[in-house]
Short mmCIF file of C-alpha atoms in Angstrom, two decimals:
data_model
loop_
_atom_site.label_atom_id
_atom_site.label_comp_id
_atom_site.label_asym_id
_atom_site.label_seq_id
_atom_site.Cartn_x
_atom_site.Cartn_y
_atom_site.Cartn_z
CA MET P 21 8.52 13.37 19.89
CA ASN P 22 11.08 13.61 22.70
CA SER P 23 13.66 10.94 23.39
CA SER P 24 12.06 9.70 26.61
CA SER P 25 8.72 8.99 24.91
CA SER P 26 10.56 7.31 22.06
CA ILE P 27 12.37 5.01 24.47
CA ALA P 28 9.13 4.26 26.33
CA SER P 29 7.56 3.07 23.11
CA THR P 30 10.16 0.40 22.43
CA PRO P 31 9.11 -3.26 22.84
CA TYR P 32 11.70 -3.63 25.61
CA GLN P 33 10.21 -0.81 27.65
CA ARG P 34 6.69 -2.04 27.02
CA LEU P 35 7.69 -5.43 28.34
CA LEU P 36 9.23 -3.87 31.46
CA SER P 37 6.00 -2.01 32.09
CA ARG P 38 4.12 -5.31 32.16
CA PRO P 39 5.61 -7.36 35.02
CA HIS P 40 3.49 -10.44 34.36
CA HIS P 41 4.54 -10.51 30.72
CA LEU P 42 8.17 -10.07 31.73
CA ALA P 43 7.92 -12.83 34.33
CA ALA P 44 6.40 -15.19 31.77
CA ALA P 45 9.08 -14.35 29.20
CA LEU P 46 11.83 -15.01 31.74
CA LEU P 47 10.26 -18.26 32.93
CA LEU P 48 9.78 -19.59 29.40
CA THR P 49 13.31 -18.57 28.40
CA GLY P 50 14.77 -20.20 31.51
CA VAL P 51 12.95 -23.48 30.96
CA ALA P 52 14.00 -23.53 27.30
CA ALA P 53 17.62 -22.92 28.31
CA VAL P 54 17.55 -25.84 30.74
CA TYR P 55 15.97 -28.06 28.09
CA TYR P 56 18.12 -27.20 25.09
CA LEU P 57 21.46 -25.62 26.02
CA PRO P 58 23.14 -29.02 26.65
CA PHE P 59 22.35 -30.06 23.07
CA LEU P 60 23.02 -26.78 21.28
CA HIS P 61 26.18 -28.00 19.51
CA GLU P 62 24.92 -31.50 18.72
CA LEU P 63 24.89 -32.54 15.08
CA PRO P 64 21.63 -34.11 13.88
CA THR P 65 21.03 -37.16 16.02
CA ALA P 66 18.52 -39.69 17.34
CA ILE P 67 15.15 -40.12 15.59
CA HIS P 68 15.03 -39.10 11.93
CA THR P 69 18.68 -38.08 11.83
CA TRP P 70 18.39 -38.20 8.04
CA ALA P 71 15.57 -35.62 7.87
CA GLN P 72 17.45 -33.32 10.25
CA SER P 73 20.65 -33.74 8.24
CA ASP P 74 18.86 -32.82 5.02
CA ARG P 75 17.84 -29.48 6.53
CA PHE P 76 21.13 -28.81 8.28
CA SER P 77 23.11 -29.46 5.10
CA LEU P 78 21.16 -26.63 3.44
CA ALA P 79 22.75 -24.19 5.89
CA LEU P 80 26.25 -25.58 5.35
CA ASN P 81 25.89 -25.28 1.60
CA PHE P 82 24.53 -21.73 1.75
CA TYR P 83 27.65 -20.87 3.71
CA ASP P 84 30.09 -22.81 1.52
CA TYR P 85 28.66 -22.25 -1.95
CA GLY P 86 26.95 -18.88 -1.82
CA PHE P 87 23.80 -17.39 -0.34
CA HIS P 88 21.63 -18.12 -3.37
CA PHE P 89 18.27 -18.40 -1.63
CA LEU P 90 16.33 -19.57 -4.70
CA THR P 91 18.77 -22.37 -5.55
CA PRO P 92 19.43 -24.14 -2.24
CA ARG P 93 21.83 -27.06 -2.13
CA THR P 94 22.43 -30.01 0.13
CA SER P 95 25.62 -32.03 0.51
CA SER P 96 24.22 -34.91 -1.53
CA LEU P 97 25.43 -35.01 -5.13
CA THR P 98 22.58 -37.22 -6.25
CA SER P 99 21.19 -34.07 -7.87
CA ILE P 100 23.16 -31.78 -10.18
CA GLY P 101 25.44 -29.72 -7.97
CA GLY P 102 23.39 -30.73 -4.94
CA VAL P 103 20.67 -28.21 -5.93
CA THR P 104 17.21 -29.18 -4.78
CA GLY P 105 13.71 -27.83 -4.36
CA VAL P 106 12.71 -27.44 -0.73
CA GLU P 107 10.15 -25.54 1.32
CA PHE P 108 11.16 -21.92 2.02
CA PRO P 109 14.59 -22.51 3.71
CA LEU P 110 14.49 -19.47 5.98
CA GLN P 111 15.96 -21.23 9.03
CA ALA P 112 18.88 -22.67 7.07
CA TYR P 113 19.58 -19.31 5.44
CA LEU P 114 19.54 -17.43 8.74
CA ALA P 115 21.74 -20.09 10.35
CA ALA P 116 24.25 -19.75 7.50
CA LEU P 117 24.24 -15.98 7.95
CA GLY P 118 24.88 -16.63 11.62
CA GLY P 119 27.94 -18.58 10.54
CA LEU P 120 29.37 -15.38 9.07
CA VAL P 121 29.21 -13.85 12.55
CA PHE P 122 30.01 -16.78 14.84
CA GLY P 123 32.01 -19.01 12.50
CA ARG P 124 31.17 -22.05 10.41
CA ASP P 125 31.64 -24.47 13.31
CA ASN P 126 28.82 -22.71 15.17
CA ILE P 127 26.21 -22.95 12.40
CA VAL P 128 24.76 -25.98 14.16
CA ALA P 129 24.31 -24.00 17.40
CA VAL P 130 22.82 -21.03 15.55
CA PHE P 131 20.39 -23.33 13.72
CA ARG P 132 19.20 -25.07 16.88
CA GLY P 133 19.12 -21.75 18.72
CA LEU P 134 16.89 -20.14 16.07
CA ASP P 135 14.37 -22.95 16.40
CA VAL P 136 14.38 -22.69 20.19
CA VAL P 137 13.94 -18.90 20.09
CA MET P 138 10.97 -19.21 17.72
CA THR P 139 9.46 -21.91 19.94
CA VAL P 140 9.76 -19.66 23.00
CA LEU P 141 8.14 -16.80 21.07
CA GLY P 142 5.26 -19.12 20.21
CA PHE P 143 4.92 -20.04 23.88
CA PHE P 144 4.95 -16.38 24.88
CA TYR P 145 2.18 -15.43 22.48
CA MET P 146 0.05 -18.35 23.66
CA PHE P 147 0.59 -17.04 27.18
CA ARG P 148 -0.55 -13.59 26.03
CA LEU P 149 -3.58 -15.06 24.28
CA ILE P 150 -4.83 -16.47 27.60
CA TYR P 151 -3.51 -13.94 30.09
CA GLU P 152 -4.72 -10.84 28.26
CA ARG P 153 -8.26 -12.27 28.15
CA THR P 154 -8.49 -13.78 31.61
CA GLY P 155 -5.71 -12.32 33.77
CA HIS P 156 -4.83 -15.89 34.78
CA PHE P 157 -1.03 -16.00 34.83
CA VAL P 158 -0.56 -19.70 35.55
CA ALA P 159 -3.12 -20.78 32.95
CA GLY P 160 -1.09 -18.89 30.35
CA LEU P 161 1.91 -21.13 31.06
CA VAL P 162 0.06 -24.41 30.55
CA PRO P 163 0.27 -24.50 26.69
CA ALA P 164 4.07 -24.21 26.82
CA ALA P 165 4.30 -27.00 29.40
CA PHE P 166 1.85 -29.08 27.36
CA LEU P 167 4.08 -28.86 24.27
CA LEU P 168 7.35 -29.33 26.14
CA ALA P 169 5.99 -32.57 27.60
CA SER P 170 5.10 -33.85 24.13
CA PRO P 171 8.02 -36.18 23.32
CA PHE P 172 8.13 -35.51 19.61
CA PHE P 173 7.44 -31.77 19.75
CA ALA P 174 10.04 -31.06 22.46
CA PHE P 175 12.61 -33.05 20.48
CA TYR P 176 12.00 -31.37 17.13
CA ALA P 177 11.61 -27.89 18.64
CA GLY P 178 15.36 -27.85 19.23
CA SER P 179 16.35 -29.59 16.02
CA PHE P 180 16.58 -28.54 12.37
CA LEU P 181 13.14 -29.35 10.99
CA PRO P 182 10.77 -26.55 9.90
CA ASP P 183 7.63 -27.94 11.52
CA PRO P 184 7.89 -26.47 15.08
CA PHE P 185 9.17 -23.19 13.61
CA SER P 186 6.12 -22.94 11.34
CA LEU P 187 3.74 -23.97 14.14
CA SER P 188 5.13 -21.30 16.47
CA LEU P 189 4.82 -18.63 13.79
CA SER P 190 1.23 -19.67 13.17
CA PHE P 191 0.25 -19.25 16.83
CA ILE P 192 1.82 -15.81 16.92
CA ALA P 193 -0.36 -15.07 13.89
CA TYR P 194 -3.47 -16.45 15.64
CA PHE P 195 -2.83 -14.09 18.55
CA TYR P 196 -2.97 -11.06 16.26
CA TRP P 197 -5.90 -12.49 14.28
CA LEU P 198 -7.97 -12.96 17.43
CA ARG P 199 -6.95 -9.53 18.71
CA PHE P 200 -8.25 -8.09 15.44
CA PHE P 201 -11.72 -9.40 16.29
CA ASP P 202 -11.44 -7.94 19.79
CA GLN P 203 -10.10 -4.50 18.89
CA ARG P 204 -10.94 -4.17 15.16
CA GLN P 205 -7.49 -2.82 14.26
CA PHE P 206 -6.71 -3.77 10.65
CA SER P 207 -2.98 -3.69 11.36
CA ASP P 208 -3.46 -6.78 13.55
CA LEU P 209 -5.17 -8.62 10.70
CA ARG P 210 -2.44 -7.62 8.25
CA ARG P 211 0.24 -8.78 10.68
CA ALA P 212 -1.56 -12.09 11.17
CA LEU P 213 -1.82 -12.72 7.43
CA LEU P 214 1.86 -11.92 6.85
CA LEU P 215 2.99 -14.25 9.65
CA LEU P 216 0.69 -17.05 8.52
CA ALA P 217 1.84 -16.69 4.92
CA LEU P 218 5.45 -16.97 6.09
CA ALA P 219 4.55 -20.00 8.21
CA GLY P 220 2.86 -21.53 5.15
CA LEU P 221 5.97 -20.94 3.06
CA ILE P 222 8.17 -22.64 5.65
CA LYS P 223 5.80 -25.61 5.97
CA THR P 224 3.22 -26.12 3.25
CA THR P 225 0.75 -27.80 5.63
CA THR P 226 0.32 -24.48 7.44
CA ALA P 227 -0.77 -22.89 4.15
CA LEU P 228 -4.06 -24.78 4.61
CA LEU P 229 -4.56 -22.97 7.91
CA PHE P 230 -3.68 -19.68 6.22
CA GLY P 231 -6.52 -20.39 3.79
CA SER P 232 -8.81 -21.22 6.72
CA VAL P 233 -8.09 -17.91 8.46
CA VAL P 234 -8.68 -15.99 5.22
CA GLY P 235 -11.92 -17.90 4.59
CA ILE P 236 -13.28 -17.32 8.10
CA THR P 237 -12.43 -13.61 7.95
CA VAL P 238 -14.02 -13.12 4.52
CA LEU P 239 -17.20 -14.93 5.54
CA TRP P 240 -17.39 -12.98 8.80
CA ALA P 241 -17.01 -9.71 6.91
CA TYR P 242 -19.79 -10.81 4.55
CA PHE P 243 -22.25 -11.49 7.38
CA ASP P 244 -21.02 -8.59 9.53
CA PRO P 245 -20.36 -5.55 7.29
CA THR P 246 -19.09 -3.56 10.29
CA LEU P 247 -16.03 -5.82 10.65
CA LEU P 248 -14.10 -4.06 7.87
CA LEU P 249 -14.23 -0.70 6.16
CA PRO P 250 -14.64 -0.84 2.36
CA ARG P 251 -10.96 -0.09 1.72
CA GLU P 252 -9.98 -2.68 4.35
CA ARG P 253 -11.97 -5.34 2.50
CA TRP P 254 -9.93 -4.69 -0.61
CA GLN P 255 -6.74 -4.72 1.44
CA LEU P 256 -7.74 -8.06 2.96
CA LEU P 257 -8.18 -9.56 -0.50
CA VAL P 258 -4.88 -8.08 -1.67
CA TRP P 259 -2.89 -9.39 1.30
CA ALA P 260 -4.58 -12.79 1.09
CA GLY P 261 -3.92 -12.95 -2.64
CA LEU P 262 -0.29 -11.98 -2.17
CA GLY P 263 0.19 -14.61 0.52
CA LEU P 264 -1.40 -17.39 -1.48
CA GLY P 265 0.41 -16.22 -4.61
CA VAL P 266 3.85 -16.32 -2.99
CA ILE P 267 3.16 -19.75 -1.49
CA GLY P 268 1.97 -21.02 -4.88
CA TYR P 269 4.96 -19.46 -6.69
CA PHE P 270 7.47 -21.06 -4.33
CA PHE P 271 5.78 -24.44 -4.64
CA LEU P 272 5.99 -24.29 -8.44
CA HIS P 273 9.55 -22.99 -8.23
CA ASN P 274 10.54 -26.04 -6.18
CA GLN P 275 8.92 -28.34 -8.71
CA GLN P 276 10.95 -26.66 -11.43
CA LEU P 277 14.20 -26.97 -9.47
CA ASN P 278 13.59 -30.66 -8.92
CA GLU P 279 12.95 -31.18 -12.61
CA ILE P 280 15.92 -29.14 -13.86
CA TYR P 281 18.46 -30.51 -11.37
CA HIS P 282 17.02 -34.05 -11.20
CA SER P 283 16.44 -33.87 -7.48
CA GLY P 284 14.07 -35.91 -5.36
CA GLN P 285 15.52 -35.22 -1.92
CA PHE P 286 12.43 -33.46 -0.56
CA ARG P 287 8.93 -34.68 -1.32
CA ALA P 288 7.03 -32.26 -3.53
CA SER P 289 3.96 -34.34 -4.32
CA THR P 290 0.99 -35.92 -2.60
CA ASN P 291 1.34 -39.25 -0.79
CA PRO P 292 -2.17 -40.56 -0.08
CA VAL P 293 -3.07 -43.93 1.40
CA GLN P 294 -3.65 -46.04 -1.69
CA ASP P 295 -5.35 -49.16 -0.36
CA PRO P 296 -6.78 -50.78 2.80
CA GLU P 297 -3.54 -52.66 3.44
CA THR P 298 -1.56 -49.43 3.61
CA TRP P 299 -4.19 -47.92 5.87
CA HIS P 300 -3.93 -50.95 8.17
CA GLU P 301 -0.12 -50.65 8.24
CA LEU P 302 -0.43 -46.97 9.10
CA GLN P 303 -2.70 -47.72 12.04
CA GLN P 304 -0.40 -50.48 13.26
CA SER P 305 2.68 -48.25 13.00
CA VAL P 306 1.03 -45.38 14.87
CA ARG P 307 -0.21 -47.71 17.58
CA ARG P 308 3.10 -49.57 17.94
CA TYR P 309 5.67 -46.77 17.63
CA TRP P 310 4.22 -43.29 17.60
CA TRP P 311 1.08 -42.98 19.71
CA LEU P 312 3.01 -42.31 22.92
CA GLU P 313 5.64 -40.31 21.05
CA TYR P 314 3.13 -37.71 19.91
CA ALA P 315 1.87 -37.29 23.45
CA THR P 316 1.86 -38.99 26.83
CA ARG P 317 -1.22 -40.52 28.43
CA THR P 318 -1.50 -37.34 30.51
CA HIS P 319 -1.85 -35.31 27.29
CA TYR P 320 -4.64 -37.50 26.01
CA ARG P 321 -6.49 -37.21 29.34
CA ILE P 322 -6.12 -33.42 29.25
CA LEU P 323 -7.49 -33.31 25.71
CA ALA P 324 -10.39 -35.54 26.72
CA VAL P 325 -11.28 -33.12 29.53
CA CYS P 326 -10.98 -30.20 27.11
CA ALA P 327 -13.32 -31.95 24.66
CA VAL P 328 -15.90 -32.31 27.44
CA LEU P 329 -15.43 -28.63 28.32
CA LEU P 330 -15.91 -27.72 24.65
CA LEU P 331 -19.32 -29.36 24.70
CA GLY P 332 -20.22 -28.00 28.12
CA PHE P 333 -19.28 -24.43 27.17
CA ALA P 334 -20.56 -24.65 23.60
CA ARG P 335 -22.96 -21.73 23.86
CA PRO P 336 -20.57 -19.40 25.78
CA ASN P 337 -17.81 -20.27 23.30
CA LEU P 338 -20.01 -19.29 20.36
CA ARG P 339 -20.68 -15.99 22.09
CA ARG P 340 -17.28 -15.11 23.56
CA TYR P 341 -14.77 -17.07 21.49
CA LEU P 342 -16.47 -17.62 18.15
CA PRO P 343 -13.38 -16.90 15.98
CA LEU P 344 -11.29 -19.33 18.03
CA THR P 345 -14.04 -21.96 17.92
CA LEU P 346 -14.36 -21.62 14.14
CA LEU P 347 -10.59 -21.90 13.78
CA LEU P 348 -10.64 -25.08 15.88
CA LEU P 349 -13.26 -26.61 13.59
CA ALA P 350 -11.28 -25.52 10.51
CA SER P 351 -8.07 -27.03 11.92
CA VAL P 352 -9.83 -30.37 12.47
CA ALA P 353 -10.89 -30.28 8.83
CA VAL P 354 -7.30 -29.44 7.78
CA ALA P 355 -5.99 -32.42 9.76
CA GLY P 356 -8.49 -34.65 7.97
CA VAL P 357 -7.48 -33.29 4.58
CA PHE P 358 -3.82 -33.84 5.44
CA VAL P 359 -4.46 -37.51 6.22
CA LEU P 360 -6.22 -37.93 2.89
CA VAL P 361 -3.47 -36.18 0.92
CA MET P 362 -0.31 -37.25 2.78
CA GLY P 363 -1.46 -40.14 4.95
CA SER P 364 0.86 -42.79 3.57
CA GLY P 365 3.92 -41.08 5.05
CA LEU P 366 2.49 -40.72 8.55
CA SER P 367 3.60 -44.22 9.49
CA ILE P 368 7.25 -43.07 9.24
CA HIS P 369 7.35 -39.28 9.50
CA ASP P 370 6.13 -38.49 12.99
CA TYR P 371 7.03 -34.81 12.57
CA HIS P 372 4.34 -34.44 9.90
CA TRP P 373 1.82 -34.43 12.75
CA ILE P 374 3.21 -31.18 14.18
CA CYS P 375 1.58 -28.82 11.67
CA SER P 376 -1.44 -31.02 11.00
CA PHE P 377 -2.68 -32.45 14.31
CA VAL P 378 -1.01 -30.27 16.94
CA PRO P 379 -2.97 -27.11 15.90
CA PRO P 380 -6.43 -28.58 16.70
CA ALA P 381 -5.08 -30.10 19.92
CA LEU P 382 -3.62 -26.77 21.02
CA LEU P 383 -6.70 -24.78 20.02
CA LEU P 384 -8.85 -27.22 21.99
CA LEU P 385 -6.54 -26.77 24.99
CA LEU P 386 -6.65 -22.97 24.67
CA LEU P 387 -10.45 -22.96 24.64
CA GLY P 388 -10.54 -25.19 27.71
CA LEU P 389 -8.10 -22.94 29.57
CA LEU P 390 -10.03 -19.80 28.60
CA ASN P 391 -13.25 -21.32 29.88
CA LEU P 392 -11.80 -22.47 33.21
CA SER P 393 -9.92 -19.20 33.75
CA GLN P 394 -13.07 -17.06 33.71
CA TYR P 395 -14.01 -17.96 37.28
CA THR P 396 -13.14 -15.93 40.37
CA GLY P 397 -13.05 -16.64 44.09
CA ARG P 398 -12.40 -20.14 45.34
CA ILE P 399 -12.65 -21.68 41.88
CA ARG P 400 -9.95 -19.28 40.73
CA HIS P 401 -7.67 -20.36 43.55
CA ALA P 402 -8.38 -24.02 42.81
CA THR P 403 -7.60 -23.65 39.10
CA THR P 404 -4.39 -21.75 39.95
CA LEU P 405 -3.19 -24.64 42.12
CA LEU P 406 -4.31 -27.19 39.53
CA PHE P 407 -2.61 -25.41 36.63
CA ALA P 408 0.57 -24.80 38.64
CA ALA P 409 0.85 -28.48 39.60
CA LEU P 410 0.08 -29.56 36.04
CA THR P 411 2.65 -27.15 34.57
CA ILE P 412 5.42 -28.32 36.89
CA PHE P 413 4.56 -31.97 36.31
CA LEU P 414 4.54 -31.59 32.52
CA ILE P 415 7.83 -29.67 32.45
CA VAL P 416 9.57 -32.28 34.62
CA ILE P 417 8.39 -35.30 32.62
CA GLY P 418 9.13 -33.47 29.38
CA TYR P 419 12.70 -32.73 30.46
CA LYS P 420 13.33 -36.35 31.39
CA ARG P 421 11.80 -37.61 28.14
CA LEU P 422 13.81 -35.19 26.00
CA ASN P 423 17.08 -36.37 27.54
CA ARG P 424 16.11 -39.97 26.88
CA ARG P 425 15.11 -39.17 23.30
CA MET P 426 18.44 -37.44 22.64
CA SER P 427 20.38 -40.50 23.81
CA ASP P 428 21.39 -43.57 21.83
CA ASP P 429 19.35 -45.77 24.16
CA TYR P 430 15.73 -45.10 23.28
CA LEU P 431 14.09 -48.41 22.48
CA PRO P 432 12.35 -49.47 20.37
CA LEU P 433 13.22 -46.60 18.04
CA SER P 434 16.97 -46.51 18.73
CA GLN P 435 17.38 -49.96 17.21
CA TYR P 436 16.99 -48.24 13.83
CA TYR P 437 19.72 -45.63 14.42
CA THR P 438 22.56 -45.98 11.92
CA HIS P 439 24.66 -42.86 12.44
CA GLN P 440 26.58 -43.64 15.63
CA TRP P 441 29.68 -44.92 13.83
CA MET P 442 29.99 -41.61 11.97
CA ARG P 443 30.70 -39.51 15.06
CA GLY P 444 34.13 -37.97 14.84
CA GLY P 445 34.12 -38.42 11.09
CA ALA P 446 34.97 -34.80 10.27
CA ALA P 447 37.98 -34.85 12.61
CA GLU P 448 39.18 -38.10 11.02
CA MET P 449 38.84 -36.56 7.56
CA GLN P 450 40.90 -33.59 8.67
CA GLN P 451 43.53 -35.80 10.23
CA ALA P 452 43.71 -37.83 7.01
CA ARG P 453 44.12 -34.54 5.09
CA VAL P 454 41.11 -35.09 2.92
CA PRO P 455 40.36 -31.71 1.25
CA THR P 456 37.14 -30.06 2.35
CA THR P 457 36.20 -29.84 -1.34
CA ALA P 458 36.66 -33.58 -1.91
CA ASN P 459 33.73 -35.67 -3.14
CA VAL P 460 33.14 -38.94 -1.34
CA LEU P 461 31.22 -42.18 -1.84
CA TYR P 462 29.71 -43.14 1.52
CA VAL P 463 28.49 -46.68 2.03
CA ALA P 464 25.59 -45.54 4.18
CA ASP P 465 21.81 -45.61 4.12
CA ALA P 466 20.73 -41.94 4.18
CA VAL P 467 21.08 -39.09 1.73
CA ASN P 468 22.89 -36.44 3.82
CA VAL P 469 23.77 -37.97 7.18
CA ALA P 470 27.28 -39.13 6.35
CA GLN P 471 27.96 -35.93 4.41
CA VAL P 472 27.11 -33.91 7.53
CA TYR P 473 29.12 -36.04 9.95
CA PHE P 474 32.22 -36.25 7.72
CA ASP P 475 31.72 -32.67 6.49
CA ARG P 476 32.41 -33.58 2.88
CA ARG P 477 29.94 -33.63 -0.01
CA GLY P 478 29.26 -36.83 -1.91
CA ILE P 479 26.85 -39.66 -2.54
CA SER P 480 25.48 -42.17 -0.05
CA TRP P 481 24.88 -45.68 -1.32
CA GLU P 482 23.70 -48.74 0.57
CA PRO P 483 23.99 -52.01 -1.39
CA ALA P 484 21.80 -54.89 -0.33
CA ASP P 485 24.93 -56.92 0.45
CA VAL P 486 28.10 -54.86 0.82
CA GLY P 487 30.37 -57.90 0.80
CA ALA P 488 28.94 -59.16 -2.49
CA VAL P 489 29.70 -55.97 -4.43
CA PRO P 490 32.86 -56.34 -6.56
CA VAL P 491 35.56 -53.73 -6.06
CA ASP P 492 35.18 -52.72 -9.71
CA ASP P 493 31.58 -51.67 -9.05
CA TYR P 494 32.74 -49.21 -6.39
CA LEU P 495 35.40 -47.89 -8.74
CA ASN P 496 32.99 -47.52 -11.65
CA MET P 497 30.50 -45.62 -9.50
CA MET P 498 33.20 -43.33 -8.18
CA ALA P 499 34.59 -42.66 -11.65
CA ALA P 500 31.13 -41.89 -13.02
CA ASP P 501 30.51 -39.21 -10.37
CA SER P 502 34.10 -37.95 -9.89
CA LEU P 503 34.36 -39.29 -6.35
CA ASP P 504 37.89 -39.77 -5.02
CA TYR P 505 37.28 -41.20 -1.55
CA LEU P 506 35.34 -44.19 -0.25
CA VAL P 507 34.05 -44.45 3.32
CA PHE P 508 32.85 -47.59 5.11
CA SER P 509 31.75 -48.31 8.63
CA PRO P 510 34.21 -50.81 10.22
CA THR P 511 31.44 -53.44 10.21
CA ASP P 512 30.76 -53.06 6.50
CA PHE P 513 34.47 -52.99 5.68
CA ASN P 514 34.99 -56.32 7.47
CA ARG P 515 32.41 -57.85 5.14
CA LEU P 516 34.81 -57.15 2.28
CA ALA P 517 37.52 -59.39 3.77
CA PRO P 518 37.48 -61.82 0.78
CA GLN P 519 38.28 -58.87 -1.52
CA GLN P 520 41.11 -57.35 0.53
CA ALA P 521 43.72 -57.88 -2.19
CA ALA P 522 41.59 -56.16 -4.83
CA LEU P 523 40.82 -53.32 -2.40
CA ALA P 524 44.50 -52.83 -1.60
CA ALA P 525 45.32 -52.68 -5.31
CA ALA P 526 42.63 -50.10 -6.06
CA PHE P 527 42.63 -48.01 -2.87
CA GLU P 528 44.97 -46.57 -0.28
CA THR P 529 43.76 -46.74 3.33
CA ILE P 530 44.11 -43.32 4.99
CA GLY P 531 41.79 -43.71 7.98
CA GLN P 532 40.52 -46.57 10.12
CA ARG P 533 38.61 -45.10 13.08
CA PRO P 534 35.78 -44.23 13.50
CA ALA P 535 35.38 -45.09 9.80
CA VAL P 536 37.51 -46.77 7.18
CA ILE P 537 38.51 -44.12 4.64
CA LEU P 538 39.97 -45.21 1.30
CA ARG P 539 41.51 -43.03 -1.39
CA ARG P 540 41.25 -44.08 -5.01
CA ARG P 541 44.70 -44.76 -6.47
CA ASP P 542 43.84 -44.35 -10.16
CA ARG P 543 41.96 -41.06 -10.39
CA GLN P 544 42.05 -41.15 -14.18
CA ARG P 545 40.08 -44.40 -14.39
CA PRO P 546 37.38 -44.18 -17.11
CA TRP P 547 33.91 -45.47 -16.44
#
């Protein structure tokens, strides 16, 4: 093969040869840059700072304590050595590797950037899914705008959580899976299974959709023997078995890590709704806090229209888009199973909806767009104008909402933020000459938030009444876990005013703003 043909076969050259694909890639990249570049160096912040900090601390500890992928650590010493079981920490590992290239201080930007890049890739493949079937350029941009206007998805897509990363991987996999049915190239099916297995490793919820894709494909091959050659059937079973086996192995491995290192930082068990009262509380919480965080009223109206289109185009869908229709039905079933298995946590963890309820919503949207994009003539022009206006509208409202969500003023949810006083904590620690290897007792309410903001490992502890805790209790806890420094918010420290003499005798004050940092005087104190 000559050099010119080799160059022409590269993905870059293939993209250049497809101007509509290139235009979409540039548009999606540009919009993502406008959305996320201002926040690229932000530490975990806003809603669920604690969950973001848990994931970000994995990257810091890979960098600081060795790239041991199978024994990840966080900055919380509540487990032995900080080791914990966690879903396949690919993002954190890659971000830590990025730190070797760009420096430790840029791990946060690498981490956020990886999530944004994967999100854009997911958008691009959804564009391809529509455009390569209908030739409707603008319709292919609607799914990206739809997700960017979703308050919770747009926020987490540029954060540290694995959910948007896994979702994006899964839709890249669906593109290749659907193309397999169109072109009958087994390489597409193999690629889809590998991507879905990886997505299922990163977020266990997606493993249910991996099983759905395998099940649909196997049943299709049973009723349509021409779908796969005999050797391809065996390969399908092998790849499916390998995917499920790796997911199962990693799940059991995490259980073992949690048991050996006494860790409970990441949930590794079911969390079903136990009684009617809990179910009622879940409904009230979703209605009061989350319903308009998952999506805006415009989203719900769009989905309602798509549901009507699904019924109106039921027969054409079964003829033209049967695999996609079956996947939609399977994803609805997966969402129902998720509620039964993990429903109790949905009242708090809004991001759990990303890999459970967003897939059926997106698949419903894709079917609606495919149906409307089939028309030509005046209807085609009308849908182009409609989709263009809708895309611009969704991107604008999504941008405004993201900036509000990233701020400290986002009521009613911002009233629960507790990390603001920690900002600047790492610089204060450095100024106070606290060693980076020091272990700290943080009087704070989350497992890894303070550790991330002050950039020192330790234990977070939130007594019911800080002022009522005797100084000896702090000392005993610090001695038991070899902690040399104690950190309070100024508000909590003021509650200890009646014990100032005892504090001064036991601790030396080495920092006062933004936090009060105390150093234990007697480091040999027994416990």
